[in-house]
mmCIF file of C-alpha atoms and ligand atoms in Angstrom:
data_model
loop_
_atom_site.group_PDB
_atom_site.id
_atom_site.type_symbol
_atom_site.label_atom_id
_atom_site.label_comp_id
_atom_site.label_asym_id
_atom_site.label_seq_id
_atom_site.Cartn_x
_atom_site.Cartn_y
_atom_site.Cartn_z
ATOM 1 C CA UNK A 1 0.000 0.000 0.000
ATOM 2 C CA UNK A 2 0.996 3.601 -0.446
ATOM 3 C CA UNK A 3 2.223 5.416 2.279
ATOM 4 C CA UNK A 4 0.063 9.122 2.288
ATOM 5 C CA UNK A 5 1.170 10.366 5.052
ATOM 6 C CA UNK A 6 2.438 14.113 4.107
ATOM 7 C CA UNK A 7 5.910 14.376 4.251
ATOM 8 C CA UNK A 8 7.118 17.684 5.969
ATOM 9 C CA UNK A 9 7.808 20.555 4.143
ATOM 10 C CA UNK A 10 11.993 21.871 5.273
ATOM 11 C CA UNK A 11 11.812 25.272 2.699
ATOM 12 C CA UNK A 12 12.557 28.461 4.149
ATOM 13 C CA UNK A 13 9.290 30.194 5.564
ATOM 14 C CA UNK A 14 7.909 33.163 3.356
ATOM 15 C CA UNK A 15 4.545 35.389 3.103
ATOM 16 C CA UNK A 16 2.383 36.091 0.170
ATOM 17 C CA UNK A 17 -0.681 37.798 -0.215
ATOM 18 C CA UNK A 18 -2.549 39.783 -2.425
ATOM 19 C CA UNK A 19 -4.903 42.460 -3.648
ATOM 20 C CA UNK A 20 -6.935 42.754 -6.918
ATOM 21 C CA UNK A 21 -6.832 46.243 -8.480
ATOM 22 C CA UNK A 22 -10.722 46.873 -9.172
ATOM 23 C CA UNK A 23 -11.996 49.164 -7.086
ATOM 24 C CA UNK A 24 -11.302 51.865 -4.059
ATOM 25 C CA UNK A 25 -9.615 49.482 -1.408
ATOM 26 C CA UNK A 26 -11.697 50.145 1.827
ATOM 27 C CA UNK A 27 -11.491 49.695 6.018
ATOM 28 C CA UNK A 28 -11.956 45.602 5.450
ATOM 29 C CA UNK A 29 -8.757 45.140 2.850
ATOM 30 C CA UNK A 30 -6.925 47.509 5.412
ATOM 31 C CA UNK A 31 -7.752 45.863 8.363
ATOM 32 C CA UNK A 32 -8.186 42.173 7.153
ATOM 33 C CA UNK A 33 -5.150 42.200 4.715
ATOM 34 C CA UNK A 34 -2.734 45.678 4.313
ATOM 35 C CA UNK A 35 -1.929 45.722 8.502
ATOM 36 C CA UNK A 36 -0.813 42.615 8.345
ATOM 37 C CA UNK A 37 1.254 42.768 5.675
ATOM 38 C CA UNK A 38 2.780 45.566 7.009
ATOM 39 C CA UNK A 39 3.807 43.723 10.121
ATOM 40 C CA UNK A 40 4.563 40.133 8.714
ATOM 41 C CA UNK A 41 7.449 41.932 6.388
ATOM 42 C CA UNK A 42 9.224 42.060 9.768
ATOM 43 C CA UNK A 43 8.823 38.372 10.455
ATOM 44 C CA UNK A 44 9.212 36.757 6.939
ATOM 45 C CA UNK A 45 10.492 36.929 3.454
ATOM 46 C CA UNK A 46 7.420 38.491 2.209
ATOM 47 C CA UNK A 47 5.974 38.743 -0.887
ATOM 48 C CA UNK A 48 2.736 41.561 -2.203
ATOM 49 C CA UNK A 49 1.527 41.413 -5.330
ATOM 50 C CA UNK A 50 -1.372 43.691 -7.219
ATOM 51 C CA UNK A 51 -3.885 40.707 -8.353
ATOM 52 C CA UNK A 52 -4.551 42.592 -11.776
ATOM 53 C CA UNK A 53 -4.743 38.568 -13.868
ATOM 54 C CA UNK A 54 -7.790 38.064 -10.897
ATOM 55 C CA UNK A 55 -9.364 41.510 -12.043
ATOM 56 C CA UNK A 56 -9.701 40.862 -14.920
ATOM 57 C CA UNK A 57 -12.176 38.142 -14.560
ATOM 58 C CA UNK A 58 -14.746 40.681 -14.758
ATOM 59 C CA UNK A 59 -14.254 43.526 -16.995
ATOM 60 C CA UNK A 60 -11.861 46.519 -16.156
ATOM 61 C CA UNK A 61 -11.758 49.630 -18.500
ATOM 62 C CA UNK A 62 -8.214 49.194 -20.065
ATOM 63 C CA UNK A 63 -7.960 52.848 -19.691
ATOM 64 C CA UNK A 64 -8.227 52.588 -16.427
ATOM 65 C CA UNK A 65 -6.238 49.337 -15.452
ATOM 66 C CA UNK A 66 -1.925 50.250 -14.964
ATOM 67 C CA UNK A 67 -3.561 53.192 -12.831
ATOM 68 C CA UNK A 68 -5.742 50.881 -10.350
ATOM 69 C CA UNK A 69 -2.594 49.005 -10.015
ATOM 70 C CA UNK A 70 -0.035 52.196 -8.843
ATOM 71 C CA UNK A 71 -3.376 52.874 -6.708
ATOM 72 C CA UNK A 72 -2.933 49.441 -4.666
ATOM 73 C CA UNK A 73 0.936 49.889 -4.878
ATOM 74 C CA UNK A 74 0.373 52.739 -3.279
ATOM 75 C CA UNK A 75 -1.589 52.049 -0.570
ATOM 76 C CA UNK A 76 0.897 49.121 0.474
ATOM 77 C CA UNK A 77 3.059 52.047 0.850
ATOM 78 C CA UNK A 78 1.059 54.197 2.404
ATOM 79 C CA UNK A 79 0.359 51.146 5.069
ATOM 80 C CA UNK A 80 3.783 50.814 6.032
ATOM 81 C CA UNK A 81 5.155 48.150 3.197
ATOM 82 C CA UNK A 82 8.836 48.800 2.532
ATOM 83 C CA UNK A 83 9.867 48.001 -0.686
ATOM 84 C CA UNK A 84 13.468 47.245 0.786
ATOM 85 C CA UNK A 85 12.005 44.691 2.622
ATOM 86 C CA UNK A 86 9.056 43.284 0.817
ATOM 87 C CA UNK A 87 8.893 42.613 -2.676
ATOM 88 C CA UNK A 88 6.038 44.199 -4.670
ATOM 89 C CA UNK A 89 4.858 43.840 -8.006
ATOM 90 C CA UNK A 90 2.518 43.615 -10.185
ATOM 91 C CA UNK A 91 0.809 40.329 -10.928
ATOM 92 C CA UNK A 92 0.773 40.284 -14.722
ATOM 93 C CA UNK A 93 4.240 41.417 -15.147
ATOM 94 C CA UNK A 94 5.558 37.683 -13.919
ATOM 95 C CA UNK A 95 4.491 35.254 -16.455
ATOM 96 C CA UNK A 96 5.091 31.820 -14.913
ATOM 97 C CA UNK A 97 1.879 32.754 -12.399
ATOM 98 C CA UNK A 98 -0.331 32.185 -15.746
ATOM 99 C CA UNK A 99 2.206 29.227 -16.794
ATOM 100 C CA UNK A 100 1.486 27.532 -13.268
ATOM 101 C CA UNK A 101 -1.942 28.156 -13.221
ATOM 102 C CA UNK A 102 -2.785 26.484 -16.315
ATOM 103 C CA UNK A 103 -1.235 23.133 -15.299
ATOM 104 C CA UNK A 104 -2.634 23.658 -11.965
ATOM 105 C CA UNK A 105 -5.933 23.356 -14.081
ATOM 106 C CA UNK A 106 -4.938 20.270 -14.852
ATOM 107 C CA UNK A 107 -4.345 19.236 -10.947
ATOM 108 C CA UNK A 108 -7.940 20.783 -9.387
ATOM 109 C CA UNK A 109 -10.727 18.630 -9.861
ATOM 110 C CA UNK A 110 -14.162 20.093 -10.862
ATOM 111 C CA UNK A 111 -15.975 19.124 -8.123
ATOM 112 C CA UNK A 112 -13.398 21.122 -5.887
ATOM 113 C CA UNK A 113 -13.937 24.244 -8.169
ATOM 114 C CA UNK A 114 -17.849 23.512 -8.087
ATOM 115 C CA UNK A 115 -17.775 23.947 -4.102
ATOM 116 C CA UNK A 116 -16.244 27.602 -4.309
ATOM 117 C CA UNK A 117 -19.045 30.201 -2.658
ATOM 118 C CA UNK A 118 -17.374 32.981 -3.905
ATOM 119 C CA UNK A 119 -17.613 31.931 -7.679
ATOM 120 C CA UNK A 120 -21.317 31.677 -6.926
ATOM 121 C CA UNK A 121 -21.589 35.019 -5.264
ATOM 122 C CA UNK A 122 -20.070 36.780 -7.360
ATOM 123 C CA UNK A 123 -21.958 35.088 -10.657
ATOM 124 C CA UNK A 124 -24.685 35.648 -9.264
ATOM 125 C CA UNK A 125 -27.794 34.378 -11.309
ATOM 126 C CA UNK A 126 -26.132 34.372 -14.463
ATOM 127 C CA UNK A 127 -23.520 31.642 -14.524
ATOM 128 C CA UNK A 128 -23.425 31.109 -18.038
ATOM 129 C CA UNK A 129 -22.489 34.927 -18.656
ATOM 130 C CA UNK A 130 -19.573 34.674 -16.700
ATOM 131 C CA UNK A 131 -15.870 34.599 -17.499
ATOM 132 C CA UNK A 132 -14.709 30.703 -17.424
ATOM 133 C CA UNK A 133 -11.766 33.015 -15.582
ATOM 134 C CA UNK A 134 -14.293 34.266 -12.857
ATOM 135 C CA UNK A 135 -14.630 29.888 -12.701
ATOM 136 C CA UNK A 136 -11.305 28.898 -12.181
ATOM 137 C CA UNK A 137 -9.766 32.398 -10.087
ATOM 138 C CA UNK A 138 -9.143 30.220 -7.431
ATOM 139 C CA UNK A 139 -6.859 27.665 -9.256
ATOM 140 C CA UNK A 140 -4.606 31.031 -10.244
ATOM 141 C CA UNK A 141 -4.765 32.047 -6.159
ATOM 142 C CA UNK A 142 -2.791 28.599 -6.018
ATOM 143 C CA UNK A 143 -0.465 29.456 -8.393
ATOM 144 C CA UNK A 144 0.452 32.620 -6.833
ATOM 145 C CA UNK A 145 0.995 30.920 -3.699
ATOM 146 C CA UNK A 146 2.925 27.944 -4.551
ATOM 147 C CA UNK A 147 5.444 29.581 -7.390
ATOM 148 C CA UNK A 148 7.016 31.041 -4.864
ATOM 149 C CA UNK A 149 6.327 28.045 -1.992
ATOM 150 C CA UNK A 150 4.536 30.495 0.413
ATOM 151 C CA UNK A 151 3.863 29.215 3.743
ATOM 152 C CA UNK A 152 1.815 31.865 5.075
ATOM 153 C CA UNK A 153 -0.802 33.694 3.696
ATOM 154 C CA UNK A 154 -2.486 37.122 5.376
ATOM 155 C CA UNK A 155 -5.851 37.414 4.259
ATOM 156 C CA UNK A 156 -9.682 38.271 5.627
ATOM 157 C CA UNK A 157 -11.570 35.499 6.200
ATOM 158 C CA UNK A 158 -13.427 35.396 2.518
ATOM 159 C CA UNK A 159 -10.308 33.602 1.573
ATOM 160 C CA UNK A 160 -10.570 30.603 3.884
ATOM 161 C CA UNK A 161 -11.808 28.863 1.237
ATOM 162 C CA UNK A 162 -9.592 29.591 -1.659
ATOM 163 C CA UNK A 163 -6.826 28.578 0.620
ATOM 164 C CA UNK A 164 -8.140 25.365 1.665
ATOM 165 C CA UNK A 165 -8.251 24.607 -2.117
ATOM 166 C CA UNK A 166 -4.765 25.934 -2.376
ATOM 167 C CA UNK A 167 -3.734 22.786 0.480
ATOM 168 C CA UNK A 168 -5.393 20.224 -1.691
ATOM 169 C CA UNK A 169 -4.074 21.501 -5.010
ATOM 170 C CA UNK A 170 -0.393 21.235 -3.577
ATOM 171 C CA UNK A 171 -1.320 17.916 -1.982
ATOM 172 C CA UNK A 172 -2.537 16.477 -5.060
ATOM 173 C CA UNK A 173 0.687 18.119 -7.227
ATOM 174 C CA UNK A 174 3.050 16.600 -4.875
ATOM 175 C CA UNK A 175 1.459 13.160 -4.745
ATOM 176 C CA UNK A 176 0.882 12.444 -8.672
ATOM 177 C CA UNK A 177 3.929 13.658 -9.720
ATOM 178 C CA UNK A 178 6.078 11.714 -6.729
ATOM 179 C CA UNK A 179 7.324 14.818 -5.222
ATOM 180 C CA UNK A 180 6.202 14.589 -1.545
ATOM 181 C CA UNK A 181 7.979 17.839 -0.289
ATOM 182 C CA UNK A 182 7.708 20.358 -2.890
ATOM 183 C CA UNK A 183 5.417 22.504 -2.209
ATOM 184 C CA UNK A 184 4.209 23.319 1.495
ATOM 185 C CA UNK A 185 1.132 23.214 3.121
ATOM 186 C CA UNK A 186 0.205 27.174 3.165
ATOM 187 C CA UNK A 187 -1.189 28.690 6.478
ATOM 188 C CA UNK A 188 -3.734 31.136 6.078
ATOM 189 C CA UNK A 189 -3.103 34.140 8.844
ATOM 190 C CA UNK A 190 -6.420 35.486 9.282
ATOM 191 C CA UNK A 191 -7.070 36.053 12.803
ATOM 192 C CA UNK A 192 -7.965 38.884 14.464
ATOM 193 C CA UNK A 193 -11.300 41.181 14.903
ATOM 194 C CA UNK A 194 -10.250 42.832 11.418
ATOM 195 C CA UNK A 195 -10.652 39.797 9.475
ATOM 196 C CA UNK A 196 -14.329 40.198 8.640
ATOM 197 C CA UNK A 197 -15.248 43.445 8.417
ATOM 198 C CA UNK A 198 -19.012 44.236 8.529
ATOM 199 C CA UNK A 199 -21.301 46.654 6.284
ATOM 200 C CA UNK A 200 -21.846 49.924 7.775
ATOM 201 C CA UNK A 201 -25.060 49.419 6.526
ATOM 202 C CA UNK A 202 -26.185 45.873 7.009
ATOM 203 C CA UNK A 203 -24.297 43.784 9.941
ATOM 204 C CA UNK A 204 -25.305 40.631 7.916
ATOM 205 C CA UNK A 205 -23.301 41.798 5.015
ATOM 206 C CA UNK A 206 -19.059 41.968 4.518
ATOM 207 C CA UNK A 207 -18.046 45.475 3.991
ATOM 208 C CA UNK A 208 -17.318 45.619 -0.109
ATOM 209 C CA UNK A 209 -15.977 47.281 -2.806
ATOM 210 C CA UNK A 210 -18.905 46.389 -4.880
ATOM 211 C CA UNK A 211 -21.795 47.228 -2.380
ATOM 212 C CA UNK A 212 -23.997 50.610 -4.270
ATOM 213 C CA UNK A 213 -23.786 52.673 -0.967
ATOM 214 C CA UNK A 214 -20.928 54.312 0.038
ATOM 215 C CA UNK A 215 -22.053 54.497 3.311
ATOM 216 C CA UNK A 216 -21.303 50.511 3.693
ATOM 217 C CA UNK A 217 -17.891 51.302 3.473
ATOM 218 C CA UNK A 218 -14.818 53.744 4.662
ATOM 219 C CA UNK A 219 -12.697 54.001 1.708
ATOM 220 C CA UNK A 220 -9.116 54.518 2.365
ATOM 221 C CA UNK A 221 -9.025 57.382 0.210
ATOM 222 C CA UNK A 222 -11.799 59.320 2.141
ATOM 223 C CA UNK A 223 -10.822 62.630 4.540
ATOM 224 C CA UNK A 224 -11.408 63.093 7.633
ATOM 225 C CA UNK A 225 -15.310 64.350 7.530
ATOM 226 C CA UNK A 226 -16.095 61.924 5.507
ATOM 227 C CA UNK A 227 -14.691 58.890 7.780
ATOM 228 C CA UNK A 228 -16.182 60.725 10.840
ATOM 229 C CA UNK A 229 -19.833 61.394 8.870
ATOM 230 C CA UNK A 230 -19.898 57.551 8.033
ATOM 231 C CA UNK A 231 -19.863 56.571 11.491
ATOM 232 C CA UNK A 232 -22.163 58.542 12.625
ATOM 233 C CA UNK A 233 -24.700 56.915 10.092
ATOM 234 C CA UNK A 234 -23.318 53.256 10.877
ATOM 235 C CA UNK A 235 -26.686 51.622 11.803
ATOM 236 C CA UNK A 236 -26.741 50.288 15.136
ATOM 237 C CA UNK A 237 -29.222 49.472 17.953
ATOM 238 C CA UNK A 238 -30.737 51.152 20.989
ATOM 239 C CA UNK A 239 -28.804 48.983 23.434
ATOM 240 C CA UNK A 240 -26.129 50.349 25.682
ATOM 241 C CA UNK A 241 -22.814 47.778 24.847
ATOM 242 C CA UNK A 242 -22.891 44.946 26.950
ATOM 243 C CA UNK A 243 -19.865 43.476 29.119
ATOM 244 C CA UNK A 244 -19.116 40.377 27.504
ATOM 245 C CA UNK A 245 -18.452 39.401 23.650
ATOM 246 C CA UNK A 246 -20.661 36.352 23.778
ATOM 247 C CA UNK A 247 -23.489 39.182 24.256
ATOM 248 C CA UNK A 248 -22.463 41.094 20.815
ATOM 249 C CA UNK A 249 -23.131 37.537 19.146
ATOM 250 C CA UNK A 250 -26.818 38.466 18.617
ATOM 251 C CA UNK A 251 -26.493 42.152 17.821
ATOM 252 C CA UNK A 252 -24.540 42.179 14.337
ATOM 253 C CA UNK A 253 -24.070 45.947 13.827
ATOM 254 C CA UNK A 254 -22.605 46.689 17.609
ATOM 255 C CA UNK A 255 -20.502 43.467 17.067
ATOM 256 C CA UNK A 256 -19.088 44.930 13.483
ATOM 257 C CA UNK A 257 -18.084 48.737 15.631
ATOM 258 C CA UNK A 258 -16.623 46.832 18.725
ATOM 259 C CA UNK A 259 -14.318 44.616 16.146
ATOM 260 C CA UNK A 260 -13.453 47.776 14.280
ATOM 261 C CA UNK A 261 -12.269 50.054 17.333
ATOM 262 C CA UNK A 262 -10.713 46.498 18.926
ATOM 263 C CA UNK A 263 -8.624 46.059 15.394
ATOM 264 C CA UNK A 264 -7.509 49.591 14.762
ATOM 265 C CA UNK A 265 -6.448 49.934 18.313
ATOM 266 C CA UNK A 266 -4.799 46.813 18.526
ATOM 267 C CA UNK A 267 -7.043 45.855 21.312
ATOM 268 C CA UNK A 268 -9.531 42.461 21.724
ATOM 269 C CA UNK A 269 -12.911 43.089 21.632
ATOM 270 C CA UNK A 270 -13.468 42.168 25.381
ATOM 271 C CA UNK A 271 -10.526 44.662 26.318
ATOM 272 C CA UNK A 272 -12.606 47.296 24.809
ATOM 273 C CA UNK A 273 -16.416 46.334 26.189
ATOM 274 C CA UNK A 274 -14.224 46.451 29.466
ATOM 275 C CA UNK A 275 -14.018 49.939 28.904
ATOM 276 C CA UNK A 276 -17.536 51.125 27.054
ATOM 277 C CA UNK A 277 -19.543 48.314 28.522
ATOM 278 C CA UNK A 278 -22.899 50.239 29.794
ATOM 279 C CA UNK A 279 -22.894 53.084 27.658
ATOM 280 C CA UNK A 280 -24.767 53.678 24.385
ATOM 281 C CA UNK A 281 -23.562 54.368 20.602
ATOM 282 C CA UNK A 282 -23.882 57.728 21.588
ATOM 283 C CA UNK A 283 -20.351 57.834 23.383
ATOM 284 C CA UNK A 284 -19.063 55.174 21.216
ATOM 285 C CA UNK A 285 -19.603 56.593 17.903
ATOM 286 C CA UNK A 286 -17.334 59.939 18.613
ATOM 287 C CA UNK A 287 -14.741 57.709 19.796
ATOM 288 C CA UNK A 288 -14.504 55.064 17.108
ATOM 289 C CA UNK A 289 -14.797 58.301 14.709
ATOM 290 C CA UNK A 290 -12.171 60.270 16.548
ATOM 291 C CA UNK A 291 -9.575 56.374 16.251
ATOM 292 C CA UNK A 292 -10.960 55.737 12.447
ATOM 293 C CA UNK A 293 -9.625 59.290 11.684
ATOM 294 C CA UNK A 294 -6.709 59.243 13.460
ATOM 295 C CA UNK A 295 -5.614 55.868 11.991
ATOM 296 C CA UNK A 296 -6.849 56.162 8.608
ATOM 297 C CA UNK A 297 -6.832 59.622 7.302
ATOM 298 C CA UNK A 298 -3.169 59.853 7.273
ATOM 299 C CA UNK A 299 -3.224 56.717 5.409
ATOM 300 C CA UNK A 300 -5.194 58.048 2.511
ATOM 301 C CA UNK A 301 -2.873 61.415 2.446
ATOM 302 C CA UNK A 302 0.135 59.268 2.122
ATOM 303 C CA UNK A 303 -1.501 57.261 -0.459
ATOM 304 C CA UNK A 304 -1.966 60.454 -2.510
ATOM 305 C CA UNK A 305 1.395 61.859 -2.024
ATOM 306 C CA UNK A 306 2.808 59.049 -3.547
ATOM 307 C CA UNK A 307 0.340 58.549 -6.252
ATOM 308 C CA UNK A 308 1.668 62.283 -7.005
ATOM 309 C CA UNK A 309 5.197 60.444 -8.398
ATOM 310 C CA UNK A 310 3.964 57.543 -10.812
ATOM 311 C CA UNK A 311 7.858 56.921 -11.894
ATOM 312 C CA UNK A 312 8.739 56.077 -8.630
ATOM 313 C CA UNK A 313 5.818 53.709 -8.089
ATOM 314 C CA UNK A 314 6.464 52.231 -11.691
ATOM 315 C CA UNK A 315 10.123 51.753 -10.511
ATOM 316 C CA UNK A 316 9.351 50.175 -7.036
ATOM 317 C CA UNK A 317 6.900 47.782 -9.009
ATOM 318 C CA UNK A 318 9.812 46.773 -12.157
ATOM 319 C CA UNK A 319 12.217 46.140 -9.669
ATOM 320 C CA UNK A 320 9.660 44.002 -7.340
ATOM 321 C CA UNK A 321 8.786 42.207 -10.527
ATOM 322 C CA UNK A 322 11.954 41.723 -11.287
ATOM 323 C CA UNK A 323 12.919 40.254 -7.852
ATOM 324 C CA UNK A 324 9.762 37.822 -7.988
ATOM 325 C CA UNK A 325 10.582 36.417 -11.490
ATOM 326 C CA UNK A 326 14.244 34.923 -10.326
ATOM 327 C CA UNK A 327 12.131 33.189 -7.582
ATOM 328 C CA UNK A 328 9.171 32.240 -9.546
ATOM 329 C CA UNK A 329 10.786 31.103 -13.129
ATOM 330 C CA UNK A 330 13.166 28.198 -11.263
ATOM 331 C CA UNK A 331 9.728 26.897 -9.327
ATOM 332 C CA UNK A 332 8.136 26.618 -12.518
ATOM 333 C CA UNK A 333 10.924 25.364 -14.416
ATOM 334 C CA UNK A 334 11.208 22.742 -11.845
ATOM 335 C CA UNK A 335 7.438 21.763 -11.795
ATOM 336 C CA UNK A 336 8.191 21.130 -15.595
ATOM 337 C CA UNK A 337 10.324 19.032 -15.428
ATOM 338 C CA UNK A 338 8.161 16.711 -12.658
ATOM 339 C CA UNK A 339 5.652 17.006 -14.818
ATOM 340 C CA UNK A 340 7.830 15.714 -17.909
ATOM 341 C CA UNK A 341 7.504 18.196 -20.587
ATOM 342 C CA UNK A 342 9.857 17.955 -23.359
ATOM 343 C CA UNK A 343 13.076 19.941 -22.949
ATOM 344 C CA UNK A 344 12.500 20.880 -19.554
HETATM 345 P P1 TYM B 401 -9.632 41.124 -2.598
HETATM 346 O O1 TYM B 401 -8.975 42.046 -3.549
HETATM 347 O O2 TYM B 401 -11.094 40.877 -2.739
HETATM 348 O O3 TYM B 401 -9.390 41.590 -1.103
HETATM 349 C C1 TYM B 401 -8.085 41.856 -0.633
HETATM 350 C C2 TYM B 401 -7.937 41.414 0.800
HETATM 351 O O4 TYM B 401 -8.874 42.081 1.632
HETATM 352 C C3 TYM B 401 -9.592 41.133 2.413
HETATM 353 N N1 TYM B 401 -10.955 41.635 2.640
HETATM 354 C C4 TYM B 401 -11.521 41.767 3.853
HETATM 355 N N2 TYM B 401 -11.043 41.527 5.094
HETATM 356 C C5 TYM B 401 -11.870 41.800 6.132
HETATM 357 N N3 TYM B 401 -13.134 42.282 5.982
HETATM 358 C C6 TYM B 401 -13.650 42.539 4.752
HETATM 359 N N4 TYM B 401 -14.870 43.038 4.614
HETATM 360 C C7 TYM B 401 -12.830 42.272 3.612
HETATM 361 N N5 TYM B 401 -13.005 42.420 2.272
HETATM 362 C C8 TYM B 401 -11.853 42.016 1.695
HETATM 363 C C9 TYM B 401 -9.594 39.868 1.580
HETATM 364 O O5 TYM B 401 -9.825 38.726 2.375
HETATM 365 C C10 TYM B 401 -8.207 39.899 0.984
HETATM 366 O O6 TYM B 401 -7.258 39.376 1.903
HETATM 367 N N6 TYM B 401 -8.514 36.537 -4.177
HETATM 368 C C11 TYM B 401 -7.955 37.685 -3.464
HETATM 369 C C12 TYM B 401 -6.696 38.246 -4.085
HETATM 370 C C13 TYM B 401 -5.648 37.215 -4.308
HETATM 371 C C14 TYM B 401 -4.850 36.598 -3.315
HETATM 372 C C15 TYM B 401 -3.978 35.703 -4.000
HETATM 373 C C16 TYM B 401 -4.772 36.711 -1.920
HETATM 374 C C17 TYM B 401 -5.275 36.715 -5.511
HETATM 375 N N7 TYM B 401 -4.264 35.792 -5.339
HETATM 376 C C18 TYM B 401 -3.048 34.933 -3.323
HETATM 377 C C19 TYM B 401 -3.845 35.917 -1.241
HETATM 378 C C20 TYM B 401 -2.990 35.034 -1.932
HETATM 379 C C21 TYM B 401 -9.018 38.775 -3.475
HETATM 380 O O7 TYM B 401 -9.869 38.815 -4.305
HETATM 381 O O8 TYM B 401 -8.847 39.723 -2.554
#
């Protein structure tokens, strides 16, 4: 009988993570993804890409497109990502992500790809209109992962599932092709009270880019007034905050503000009923308004100051492209040869 058992991964530990260029980036992508990028480039070899091949999997104005991508480069920047330390580029510009992804095609299974909620969320009722691309987005999020053997993976909790795949997909690579080690097992890093952030709107729904209010969301590149105005409109509920998180549980809106003041203070939740518990949204509100501007509003005037030099974005993203092709193109040239194309 074949022996299954996984065989530890001994590669060098590295981060990866991503953001898709297709839309204002707003409090959830900050909280749930840019903060910790920001810290794990500390920690790990880490690696930040602008997910401009996942964009396009709906349409994107090519007008518009290279200028959505300095836009994310610059809010890693503006988020603390240091380009001497991380490397960050721009997805497209490092072919072998497409090369891998296509014979990952080849590893998924359909009834793996057929599971994925967020292919049916976001094709809504018309499945047969959308991009086969939209279909298999999540066999690419493998690709970008494994080319460059990430073991850890910062993202909001939306992405649990594309990483799960991403386990099986190197699991399944590793076993056919008798190559029990190559790629690791990635770790998604998503916990946290920013990791699902709530509509300001609707505590039932995740804060989005594509919601039609702008009231669901704080966009990182609102000012002041308009971060502080949104908060006072956040629905809520009549209730005075309770003393204990299990009590939020029921009462989706207050739950959503406590997680959001606990995140961008680097507090828990319970640390921070311990110090509102008993009062009403009427206190709360001016404080988590008075902490959202604070926190964020210098983010969004850094983001614009460097949006003001597009060379030296361009430059920072060549030379991260650069940087992720010599580790990507030996991966792939490796997988070829396990997989036993000619020449390789
Ligand atoms: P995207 O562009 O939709 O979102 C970027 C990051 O923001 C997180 N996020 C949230 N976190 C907390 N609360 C929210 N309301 C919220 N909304 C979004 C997402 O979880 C994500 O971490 N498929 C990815 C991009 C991608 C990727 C990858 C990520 C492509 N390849 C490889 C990691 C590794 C996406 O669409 O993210």
């Amino acid at each position: 009988m074949t022996d299954h058992t996984p065989v530890p991964y001994t590669g060098p530990t590295r981060v990866l993570s991503g953001v898709q260029p297709s839309g204002a980036l707003h409090l959830g992508n900050y909280l749930g993804a840019l903060v910790k990028f920001a810290r794990l480039q500390h920690e790990m070899d880490t690696f930040i890409f602008v997910a401009d091949l996942h964009a396009i999997t709906v349409w994107q104005d090519p007008a518009a497109l290279a200028q959505q991508t300095r836009e994310i480069a610059a809010a890693y920047l503006a988020a603390g990502l240091d380009p001497a330390k991380a490397t960050i580029f721009p997805q497209s510009a490092v072919r072998e992500h497409s090369e891998l992804a296509w014979i990952f095609q080849c590893v998924a299974r359909l009834g793996w790809l057929d599971r994925m909620t967020q292919f049916k969320e976001k094709s809504g009722k018309h499945k047969e209109r959308s991009s086969v691309g939209l279909y298999t987005y999540p066999v690419l999020q493998a690709a970008d992962i494994l080319i460059y053997k990430a073991t850890h993976v910062p993202v909001g909790e939306d992405q649990k599932q594309h990483l799960e795949l991403t386990r099986d997909i190197a699991q399944k690579f590793n076993h056919d092709f008798g190559a029990p080690a190559f790629f690791p097992q990635p770790e998604p890093l998503i916990q946290g009270p920013g990791a699902r952030v709530m509509s300001l709107r609707d505590g039932s729904a995740k804060m989005s880019k594509s919601d039609p209010s702008d009231y669901s969301r704080i966009n990182l590149t609102d000012d002041a007034d308009a971060i502080a105005g949104k908060i006072k409109k956040a629905r809520t509920d009549p209730e005075p905050l309770p003393e204990t998180v299990e009590e939020l549980a029921a009462r989706a809106e207050a739950d959503n503000l406590v997680g959001i003041f606990a995140a961008l203070s680097g507090k828990t939740k319970a640390e921070v009923l311990g110090e509102y518990a008993g009062k009403g949204f009427g206190a709360f509100k001016p404080a988590l308004a008075e902490l959202a501007v604070e926190k964020l509003a210098p983010v969004g005037e850094t983001m614009r100051r460097y949006l003001g030099d597009p060379t030296e974005i361009d430059r920072i993203l060549k030379a991260g492209a650069e940087r992720a092709s010599e580790v990507a193109a030996p991966t792939v040239a490796e997988v070829k040869k396990l997989v036993g194309f000619w020449g390789a």
